[in-house]
Amino acid sequence: YQRSCRTRMTMNAVKIFKDKEKFFIPFSFDYRGRAYPIPAFLTPQDTDFGKSLLKFHEQAFLTPEAEGWLAFQVATTYGLDKETMVKRQEWVKENIDLITRVATDPIGNICDWEKVSEPWTFLAACEEYYSTCIDCSRHYTDLPVAVDATCSGLQILAGLARDASTARLVNVLPGSEPQDAYKVIADVAKPHVPKHLAQYMDRKATKRTVMTVPYNAKPFSNRTYIRDAFVDRGLTYKGRTPEDYLKREMYASTGVIFSSEDLTVTVKAVRDAMDVIVPGPMSVMKWIEKEVGEAIKNGATELTWTTPSGFVVTQRLMKKVVETIELQLLGRCKIAVATEDSDKVDISHHKNATAPNLIHSLDASLLHLSALRFRAPLALIHDSVLARASDMGQLSDIVRQTYMHLFAEHDYLNDWASQIGAQSEPPIIGDLEPERVIESTYFFC
């Protein structure tokens, strides 16, 4: 029902703008510098369906390099985002008939594309590739092609800690194929989880935990992510809540049952594996939490820092004034509602929020500086950039050069430590040469 409602609202927006020559999408910055579109529909940060309806107003002439990037978009949206560039382009060459069927008769061949990774953007990519590279009825392209950071939180933390081992796992350092930190961490954790769960410890089981730990996700949320990943695989959770029983009925069962105690052991195994595999980021996060706690205890009421792009972040987190409201509807109940900020600093919130906000402010800074240098149509989705296929080579180079500028030419973690008045030296490993990101094919891919 929610998807149906969203789709109808999206199509209402289409009716308003479909006859316009062009329209603009205004963005705003949040307090960390991250860019968010102001409209709710027809934006680069829309659903797969909403994104698939967008094209850049200005077209670009199709070059041989652009053909490669369009092939990249087709294969990536199909679901080959973990394959090498060569394999993605080879897949497209081997599936010309599929692409043609989808592009020329999407309704009649819906079974060819409805179950792919990103069905609607895949459909849009097939139509663009068919028209420009197969049928050659168009010689210009205006389709947004997207490249994403590989676990941007770990990429940023690897740069701050100058941690080469982490940088290699998240494609900051060059390699012949994309690296997969989620799989490596799953492999390290596997011997330490309950035996009956070991065969299910793969990248899908660890992905959401590994992605969110840099943003200070705690073991409680880790449990939910791992539990849901196991349930998706057909395992049965021996839980007691209605939600747990609902999930048990929704998915086919493998006959394997796991308990709350099993989850506790598994979460610990994954977090311990992260301490081993990504030591720099984990140490930096612990150091940030400690120093922020000390700063607040010493009288700071807010934290302020300036990012490399010049954006000033002010983090002011106060405890809330809470009022209790008594309601009567089919019985009586009391609800505690936060009404306004008090004059007391929320030290716990500051400690939990600072590492995520520092990361967000730096990945925002990376895109600020990249966008200022890029002289062509551009769209942003947090740690992803979109451009026309003809411009993607240039944009990819600029993003790599900007990361190098942030972490090779500047020692930002020490700068940040000075800005918040840290009392101890940050835990910088120092074996990373950030300038090597220039050679990395898969840094943003």
CSV table of N, CA and C in Angstrom, one decimal, residues 181-308:
chain,number,residue,atom,x,y,z
A,181,ALA,N,35.0,-5.6,2.1
A,181,ALA,CA,35.3,-5.6,3.5
A,181,ALA,C,34.3,-6.5,4.3
A,182,TYR,N,33.0,-6.5,3.8
A,182,TYR,CA,32.0,-7.2,4.5
A,182,TYR,C,32.3,-8.7,4.5
A,183,LYS,N,32.7,-9.2,3.3
A,183,LYS,CA,33.1,-10.6,3.3
A,183,LYS,C,34.3,-11.0,4.1
A,184,VAL,N,35.3,-10.1,4.1
A,184,VAL,CA,36.5,-10.4,4.9
A,184,VAL,C,36.2,-10.5,6.4
A,185,ILE,N,35.4,-9.5,6.8
A,185,ILE,CA,35.0,-9.5,8.2
A,185,ILE,C,34.1,-10.8,8.6
A,186,ALA,N,33.2,-11.2,7.7
A,186,ALA,CA,32.4,-12.4,7.9
A,186,ALA,C,33.3,-13.6,8.0
A,187,ASP,N,34.3,-13.7,7.1
A,187,ASP,CA,35.2,-14.8,7.2
A,187,ASP,C,36.0,-14.9,8.5
A,188,VAL,N,36.4,-13.8,9.0
A,188,VAL,CA,37.2,-13.7,10.3
A,188,VAL,C,36.3,-14.1,11.4
A,189,ALA,N,35.0,-13.6,11.4
A,189,ALA,CA,34.1,-13.9,12.5
A,189,ALA,C,33.6,-15.3,12.5
A,190,LYS,N,33.6,-16.0,11.3
A,190,LYS,CA,32.9,-17.3,11.2
A,190,LYS,C,33.4,-18.3,12.2
A,191,PRO,N,34.7,-18.5,12.5
A,191,PRO,CA,35.1,-19.5,13.4
A,191,PRO,C,34.6,-19.3,14.8
A,192,HIS,N,34.1,-18.1,15.1
A,192,HIS,CA,33.8,-17.7,16.5
A,192,HIS,C,32.3,-17.6,16.7
A,193,VAL,N,31.5,-17.9,15.7
A,193,VAL,CA,30.0,-17.9,15.9
A,193,VAL,C,29.6,-19.4,16.2
A,194,PRO,N,28.4,-19.6,16.7
A,194,PRO,CA,27.9,-20.9,16.9
A,194,PRO,C,28.0,-21.8,15.7
A,195,LYS,N,28.3,-23.0,15.8
A,195,LYS,CA,28.6,-23.9,14.7
A,195,LYS,C,27.5,-24.0,13.7
A,196,HIS,N,26.2,-24.1,14.2
A,196,HIS,CA,25.1,-24.2,13.3
A,196,HIS,C,24.8,-23.0,12.5
A,197,LEU,N,25.5,-21.8,12.8
A,197,LEU,CA,25.3,-20.6,12.0
A,197,LEU,C,26.5,-20.3,11.1
A,198,ALA,N,27.6,-21.0,11.3
A,198,ALA,CA,28.8,-20.7,10.5
A,198,ALA,C,28.6,-20.6,9.0
A,199,GLN,N,27.8,-21.6,8.5
A,199,GLN,CA,27.7,-21.6,7.0
A,199,GLN,C,26.9,-20.4,6.5
A,200,TYR,N,26.2,-19.7,7.4
A,200,TYR,CA,25.4,-18.6,7.0
A,200,TYR,C,26.1,-17.2,7.2
A,201,MET,N,27.3,-17.3,7.7
A,201,MET,CA,28.1,-16.1,7.9
A,201,MET,C,28.8,-15.7,6.6
A,202,ASP,N,28.1,-14.8,5.9
A,202,ASP,CA,28.6,-14.2,4.7
A,202,ASP,C,28.5,-12.7,4.7
A,203,ARG,N,28.8,-12.1,3.5
A,203,ARG,CA,28.7,-10.6,3.5
A,203,ARG,C,27.3,-10.1,3.8
A,204,LYS,N,26.3,-10.9,3.4
A,204,LYS,CA,24.9,-10.4,3.7
A,204,LYS,C,24.6,-10.3,5.2
A,205,ALA,N,25.2,-11.3,5.9
A,205,ALA,CA,25.0,-11.3,7.4
A,205,ALA,C,25.7,-10.1,8.1
A,206,THR,N,26.8,-9.7,7.5
A,206,THR,CA,27.6,-8.6,8.2
A,206,THR,C,27.5,-7.2,7.6
A,207,LYS,N,26.9,-7.1,6.4
A,207,LYS,CA,27.0,-5.9,5.7
A,207,LYS,C,26.4,-4.7,6.5
A,208,ARG,N,25.2,-4.8,7.0
A,208,ARG,CA,24.6,-3.6,7.6
A,208,ARG,C,25.3,-3.3,8.9
A,209,THR,N,25.8,-4.3,9.6
A,209,THR,CA,26.6,-4.0,10.8
A,209,THR,C,27.9,-3.3,10.5
A,210,VAL,N,28.6,-3.8,9.5
A,210,VAL,CA,29.9,-3.2,9.2
A,210,VAL,C,29.6,-1.8,8.7
A,211,MET,N,28.6,-1.5,7.9
A,211,MET,CA,28.3,-0.2,7.4
A,211,MET,C,27.9,0.8,8.5
A,212,THR,N,27.3,0.3,9.5
A,212,THR,CA,26.8,1.2,10.5
A,212,THR,C,27.6,1.4,11.8
A,213,VAL,N,28.6,0.5,12.0
A,213,VAL,CA,29.5,0.6,13.2
A,213,VAL,C,30.3,2.0,13.1
A,214,PRO,N,30.8,2.4,11.9
A,214,PRO,CA,31.4,3.7,11.8
A,214,PRO,C,30.5,4.8,12.2
A,215,TYR,N,29.2,4.6,12.2
A,215,TYR,CA,28.3,5.7,12.6
A,215,TYR,C,27.8,5.4,14.0
A,216,ASN,N,28.6,4.6,14.7
A,216,ASN,CA,28.4,4.4,16.2
A,216,ASN,C,27.2,3.5,16.5
A,217,ALA,N,26.8,2.7,15.5
A,217,ALA,CA,25.7,1.7,15.9
A,217,ALA,C,26.2,0.8,17.0
A,218,LYS,N,25.3,0.5,17.9
A,218,LYS,CA,25.7,-0.2,19.1
A,218,LYS,C,25.3,-1.7,18.9
A,219,PRO,N,25.7,-2.6,19.8
A,219,PRO,CA,25.4,-4.0,19.7
A,219,PRO,C,23.9,-4.3,19.6
A,220,PHE,N,23.0,-3.5,20.2
A,220,PHE,CA,21.6,-3.8,20.1
A,220,PHE,C,21.1,-3.7,18.7
A,221,SER,N,21.5,-2.6,18.0
A,221,SER,CA,21.1,-2.5,16.6
A,221,SER,C,21.8,-3.6,15.7
A,222,ASN,N,23.1,-3.9,16.0
A,222,ASN,CA,23.8,-5.0,15.3
A,222,ASN,C,23.0,-6.3,15.4
A,223,ARG,N,22.4,-6.5,16.6
A,223,ARG,CA,21.6,-7.8,16.7
A,223,ARG,C,20.4,-7.8,15.8
A,224,THR,N,19.8,-6.7,15.6
A,224,THR,CA,18.6,-6.6,14.7
A,224,THR,C,19.0,-6.9,13.3
A,225,TYR,N,20.1,-6.2,12.8
A,225,TYR,CA,20.6,-6.4,11.5
A,225,TYR,C,21.0,-7.9,11.2
A,226,ILE,N,21.7,-8.5,12.1
A,226,ILE,CA,22.2,-9.9,11.9
A,226,ILE,C,21.0,-10.8,12.0
A,227,ARG,N,20.1,-10.6,12.9
A,227,ARG,CA,18.9,-11.4,13.0
A,227,ARG,C,18.1,-11.4,11.8
A,228,ASP,N,17.9,-10.2,11.2
A,228,ASP,CA,17.0,-10.0,10.0
A,228,ASP,C,17.7,-10.7,8.8
A,229,ALA,N,19.1,-10.6,8.8
A,229,ALA,CA,19.8,-11.3,7.7
A,229,ALA,C,19.6,-12.8,7.7
A,230,PHE,N,19.7,-13.3,8.9
A,230,PHE,CA,19.5,-14.8,9.1
A,230,PHE,C,18.1,-15.2,8.7
A,231,VAL,N,17.1,-14.4,9.2
A,231,VAL,CA,15.7,-14.7,8.9
A,231,VAL,C,15.5,-14.7,7.4
A,232,ASP,N,16.1,-13.7,6.7
A,232,ASP,CA,15.9,-13.6,5.3
A,232,ASP,C,16.5,-14.9,4.6
A,233,ARG,N,17.4,-15.5,5.2
A,233,ARG,CA,18.0,-16.8,4.6
A,233,ARG,C,17.2,-18.0,5.0
A,234,GLY,N,16.1,-17.8,5.7
A,234,GLY,CA,15.3,-19.0,6.1
A,234,GLY,C,15.5,-19.6,7.4
A,235,LEU,N,16.4,-19.0,8.2
A,235,LEU,CA,16.6,-19.5,9.6
A,235,LEU,C,15.4,-19.0,10.5
A,236,THR,N,15.2,-19.7,11.5
A,236,THR,CA,14.1,-19.4,12.4
A,236,THR,C,14.6,-18.9,13.7
A,237,TYR,N,14.2,-17.7,14.1
A,237,TYR,CA,14.6,-17.0,15.3
A,237,TYR,C,13.7,-17.5,16.5
A,238,LYS,N,14.4,-18.0,17.5
A,238,LYS,CA,13.6,-18.5,18.7
A,238,LYS,C,13.3,-17.3,19.6
A,239,GLY,N,12.5,-16.4,19.0
A,239,GLY,CA,12.1,-15.2,19.8
A,239,GLY,C,10.8,-15.3,20.4
A,240,ARG,N,10.4,-14.2,21.1
A,240,ARG,CA,9.1,-14.3,21.8
A,240,ARG,C,8.2,-13.1,21.5
A,241,THR,N,8.7,-12.1,20.7
A,241,THR,CA,7.9,-11.0,20.3
A,241,THR,C,7.0,-11.3,19.2
A,242,PRO,N,5.9,-10.6,19.0
A,242,PRO,CA,5.0,-10.8,17.8
A,242,PRO,C,5.8,-10.6,16.5
A,243,GLU,N,6.7,-9.6,16.5
A,243,GLU,CA,7.4,-9.4,15.3
A,243,GLU,C,8.3,-10.6,14.9
A,244,ASP,N,8.9,-11.2,15.9
A,244,ASP,CA,9.7,-12.4,15.6
A,244,ASP,C,8.9,-13.5,15.1
A,245,TYR,N,7.7,-13.8,15.7
A,245,TYR,CA,6.8,-14.8,15.2
A,245,TYR,C,6.3,-14.5,13.8
A,246,LEU,N,6.0,-13.3,13.5
A,246,LEU,CA,5.6,-12.9,12.2
A,246,LEU,C,6.7,-13.2,11.1
A,247,LYS,N,7.9,-12.8,11.4
A,247,LYS,CA,9.0,-13.1,10.5
A,247,LYS,C,9.2,-14.6,10.3
A,248,ARG,N,9.0,-15.4,11.4
A,248,ARG,CA,9.2,-16.8,11.3
A,248,ARG,C,8.2,-17.4,10.3
A,249,GLU,N,7.0,-16.8,10.2
A,249,GLU,CA,6.0,-17.3,9.3
A,249,GLU,C,6.1,-16.8,7.9
A,250,MET,N,6.8,-15.6,7.7
A,250,MET,CA,6.9,-15.0,6.4
A,250,MET,C,7.9,-15.6,5.5
A,251,TYR,N,8.9,-16.3,6.0
A,251,TYR,CA,10.0,-16.8,5.2
A,251,TYR,C,10.0,-18.3,5.3
A,252,ALA,N,10.4,-18.9,4.2
A,252,ALA,CA,10.6,-20.4,4.1
A,252,ALA,C,11.7,-20.8,5.1
A,253,SER,N,11.5,-21.9,5.8
A,253,SER,CA,12.4,-22.3,6.9
A,253,SER,C,13.5,-23.3,6.4
A,254,THR,N,14.7,-23.1,6.8
A,254,THR,CA,15.7,-24.1,6.6
A,254,THR,C,15.8,-25.2,7.6
A,255,GLY,N,15.0,-25.0,8.7
A,255,GLY,CA,15.1,-25.9,9.8
A,255,GLY,C,16.1,-25.6,10.9
A,256,VAL,N,16.9,-24.5,10.6
A,256,VAL,CA,17.9,-24.1,11.5
A,256,VAL,C,17.3,-23.1,12.5
A,257,ILE,N,17.5,-23.3,13.7
A,257,ILE,CA,16.9,-22.3,14.7
A,257,ILE,C,18.1,-21.6,15.5
A,258,PHE,N,17.9,-20.3,15.7
A,258,PHE,CA,19.0,-19.6,16.4
A,258,PHE,C,18.3,-18.8,17.5
A,259,SER,N,19.0,-18.6,18.6
A,259,SER,CA,18.4,-18.0,19.8
A,259,SER,C,19.0,-16.7,20.1
A,260,SER,N,18.5,-16.0,21.1
A,260,SER,CA,19.0,-14.7,21.5
A,260,SER,C,20.5,-14.9,22.0
A,261,GLU,N,20.8,-16.0,22.6
A,261,GLU,CA,22.2,-16.2,23.1
A,261,GLU,C,23.1,-16.4,21.8
A,262,ASP,N,22.6,-17.0,20.8
A,262,ASP,CA,23.4,-17.2,19.6
A,262,ASP,C,23.7,-15.8,18.9
A,263,LEU,N,22.7,-14.9,19.0
A,263,LEU,CA,22.9,-13.6,18.4
A,263,LEU,C,23.9,-12.8,19.2
A,264,THR,N,23.9,-13.0,20.5
A,264,THR,CA,24.9,-12.3,21.4
A,264,THR,C,26.3,-12.7,21.0
A,265,VAL,N,26.5,-14.0,20.8
A,265,VAL,CA,27.8,-14.5,20.4
A,265,VAL,C,28.2,-14.0,19.0
A,266,THR,N,27.3,-14.0,18.1
A,266,THR,CA,27.6,-13.7,16.7
A,266,THR,C,27.9,-12.2,16.6
A,267,VAL,N,27.2,-11.3,17.3
A,267,VAL,CA,27.5,-9.9,17.3
A,267,VAL,C,28.9,-9.6,17.9
A,268,LYS,N,29.2,-10.3,19.0
A,268,LYS,CA,30.5,-10.1,19.5
A,268,LYS,C,31.6,-10.6,18.6
A,269,ALA,N,31.4,-11.7,17.9
A,269,ALA,CA,32.3,-12.2,16.9
A,269,ALA,C,32.6,-11.2,15.8
A,270,VAL,N,31.5,-10.5,15.3
A,270,VAL,CA,31.6,-9.6,14.2
A,270,VAL,C,32.3,-8.3,14.7
A,271,ARG,N,32.0,-7.8,15.8
A,271,ARG,CA,32.7,-6.6,16.3
A,271,ARG,C,34.1,-6.9,16.7
A,272,ASP,N,34.4,-8.1,17.2
A,272,ASP,CA,35.8,-8.4,17.5
A,272,ASP,C,36.6,-8.5,16.1
A,273,ALA,N,35.9,-9.1,15.1
A,273,ALA,CA,36.6,-9.2,13.8
A,273,ALA,C,36.9,-7.8,13.2
A,274,MET,N,36.0,-6.8,13.5
A,274,MET,CA,36.3,-5.5,13.0
A,274,MET,C,37.5,-4.8,13.7
A,275,ASP,N,37.6,-5.1,15.0
A,275,ASP,CA,38.8,-4.7,15.7
A,275,ASP,C,40.1,-5.2,15.1
A,276,VAL,N,40.0,-6.4,14.5
A,276,VAL,CA,41.2,-7.0,13.9
A,276,VAL,C,41.4,-6.5,12.5
A,277,ILE,N,40.3,-6.4,11.7
A,277,ILE,CA,40.4,-6.1,10.3
A,277,ILE,C,40.5,-4.6,10.0
A,278,VAL,N,39.8,-3.8,10.8
A,278,VAL,CA,39.8,-2.4,10.5
A,278,VAL,C,40.2,-1.7,11.8
A,279,PRO,N,41.5,-1.9,12.3
A,279,PRO,CA,41.9,-1.4,13.6
A,279,PRO,C,41.9,0.2,13.7
A,280,GLY,N,42.4,0.8,12.6
A,280,GLY,CA,42.4,2.3,12.6
A,280,GLY,C,41.1,2.9,12.9
A,281,PRO,N,40.1,2.6,12.1
A,281,PRO,CA,38.7,3.2,12.3
A,281,PRO,C,38.2,2.9,13.7
A,282,MET,N,38.3,1.7,14.2
A,282,MET,CA,37.8,1.4,15.5
A,282,MET,C,38.5,2.2,16.6
A,283,SER,N,39.8,2.4,16.5
A,283,SER,CA,40.6,3.1,17.5
A,283,SER,C,40.2,4.6,17.4
A,284,VAL,N,40.0,5.1,16.2
A,284,VAL,CA,39.7,6.5,16.1
A,284,VAL,C,38.3,6.8,16.7
A,285,MET,N,37.4,5.9,16.5
A,285,MET,CA,36.0,6.1,17.1
A,285,MET,C,36.1,6.1,18.6
A,286,LYS,N,36.8,5.2,19.1
A,286,LYS,CA,36.9,5.1,20.6
A,286,LYS,C,37.6,6.4,21.2
A,287,TRP,N,38.6,6.8,20.4
A,287,TRP,CA,39.3,8.1,20.9
A,287,TRP,C,38.4,9.3,20.8
A,288,ILE,N,37.6,9.4,19.7
A,288,ILE,CA,36.7,10.5,19.6
A,288,ILE,C,35.7,10.5,20.8
A,289,GLU,N,35.1,9.3,21.1
A,289,GLU,CA,34.1,9.2,22.2
A,289,GLU,C,34.7,9.7,23.5
A,290,LYS,N,36.0,9.2,23.7
A,290,LYS,CA,36.6,9.6,25.0
A,290,LYS,C,36.9,11.1,25.1
A,291,GLU,N,37.4,11.7,24.0
A,291,GLU,CA,37.8,13.1,24.0
A,291,GLU,C,36.6,14.0,24.1
A,292,VAL,N,35.5,13.6,23.4
A,292,VAL,CA,34.3,14.4,23.5
A,292,VAL,C,33.7,14.4,24.9
A,293,GLY,N,33.7,13.2,25.5
A,293,GLY,CA,33.3,13.1,26.9
A,293,GLY,C,34.1,14.1,27.8
A,294,GLU,N,35.4,14.1,27.6
A,294,GLU,CA,36.3,15.0,28.4
A,294,GLU,C,36.0,16.5,28.2
A,295,ALA,N,35.7,16.8,26.9
A,295,ALA,CA,35.5,18.2,26.5
A,295,ALA,C,34.2,18.7,27.2
A,296,ILE,N,33.1,17.8,27.2
A,296,ILE,CA,31.9,18.2,27.8
A,296,ILE,C,32.0,18.3,29.3
A,297,LYS,N,32.8,17.4,29.9
A,297,LYS,CA,33.0,17.4,31.4
A,297,LYS,C,33.7,18.7,31.8
A,298,ASN,N,34.6,19.2,30.9
A,298,ASN,CA,35.4,20.4,31.1
A,298,ASN,C,34.7,21.7,30.9
A,299,GLY,N,33.4,21.6,30.5
A,299,GLY,CA,32.6,22.8,30.4
A,299,GLY,C,32.1,23.1,29.0
A,300,ALA,N,32.5,22.4,28.0
A,300,ALA,CA,32.0,22.7,26.7
A,300,ALA,C,30.5,22.5,26.6
A,301,THR,N,29.7,23.4,26.0
A,301,THR,CA,28.3,23.2,25.8
A,301,THR,C,27.9,22.8,24.4
A,302,GLU,N,28.9,22.9,23.5
A,302,GLU,CA,28.7,22.5,22.1
A,302,GLU,C,30.1,22.3,21.5
A,303,LEU,N,30.1,21.6,20.4
A,303,LEU,CA,31.3,21.3,19.6
A,303,LEU,C,31.2,22.0,18.3
A,304,THR,N,32.3,22.6,17.9
A,304,THR,CA,32.4,23.3,16.6
A,304,THR,C,33.6,22.9,15.8
A,305,TRP,N,33.5,22.6,14.5
A,305,TRP,CA,34.7,22.4,13.7
A,305,TRP,C,34.5,22.8,12.3
A,306,THR,N,35.5,23.1,11.6
A,306,THR,CA,35.4,23.6,10.2
A,306,THR,C,36.0,22.5,9.3
A,307,THR,N,35.2,22.1,8.3
A,307,THR,CA,35.6,21.1,7.4
A,307,THR,C,36.6,21.6,6.3
A,308,PRO,N,37.3,20.7,5.6
A,308,PRO,CA,38.2,21.2,4.6
A,308,PRO,C,37.6,22.1,3.5
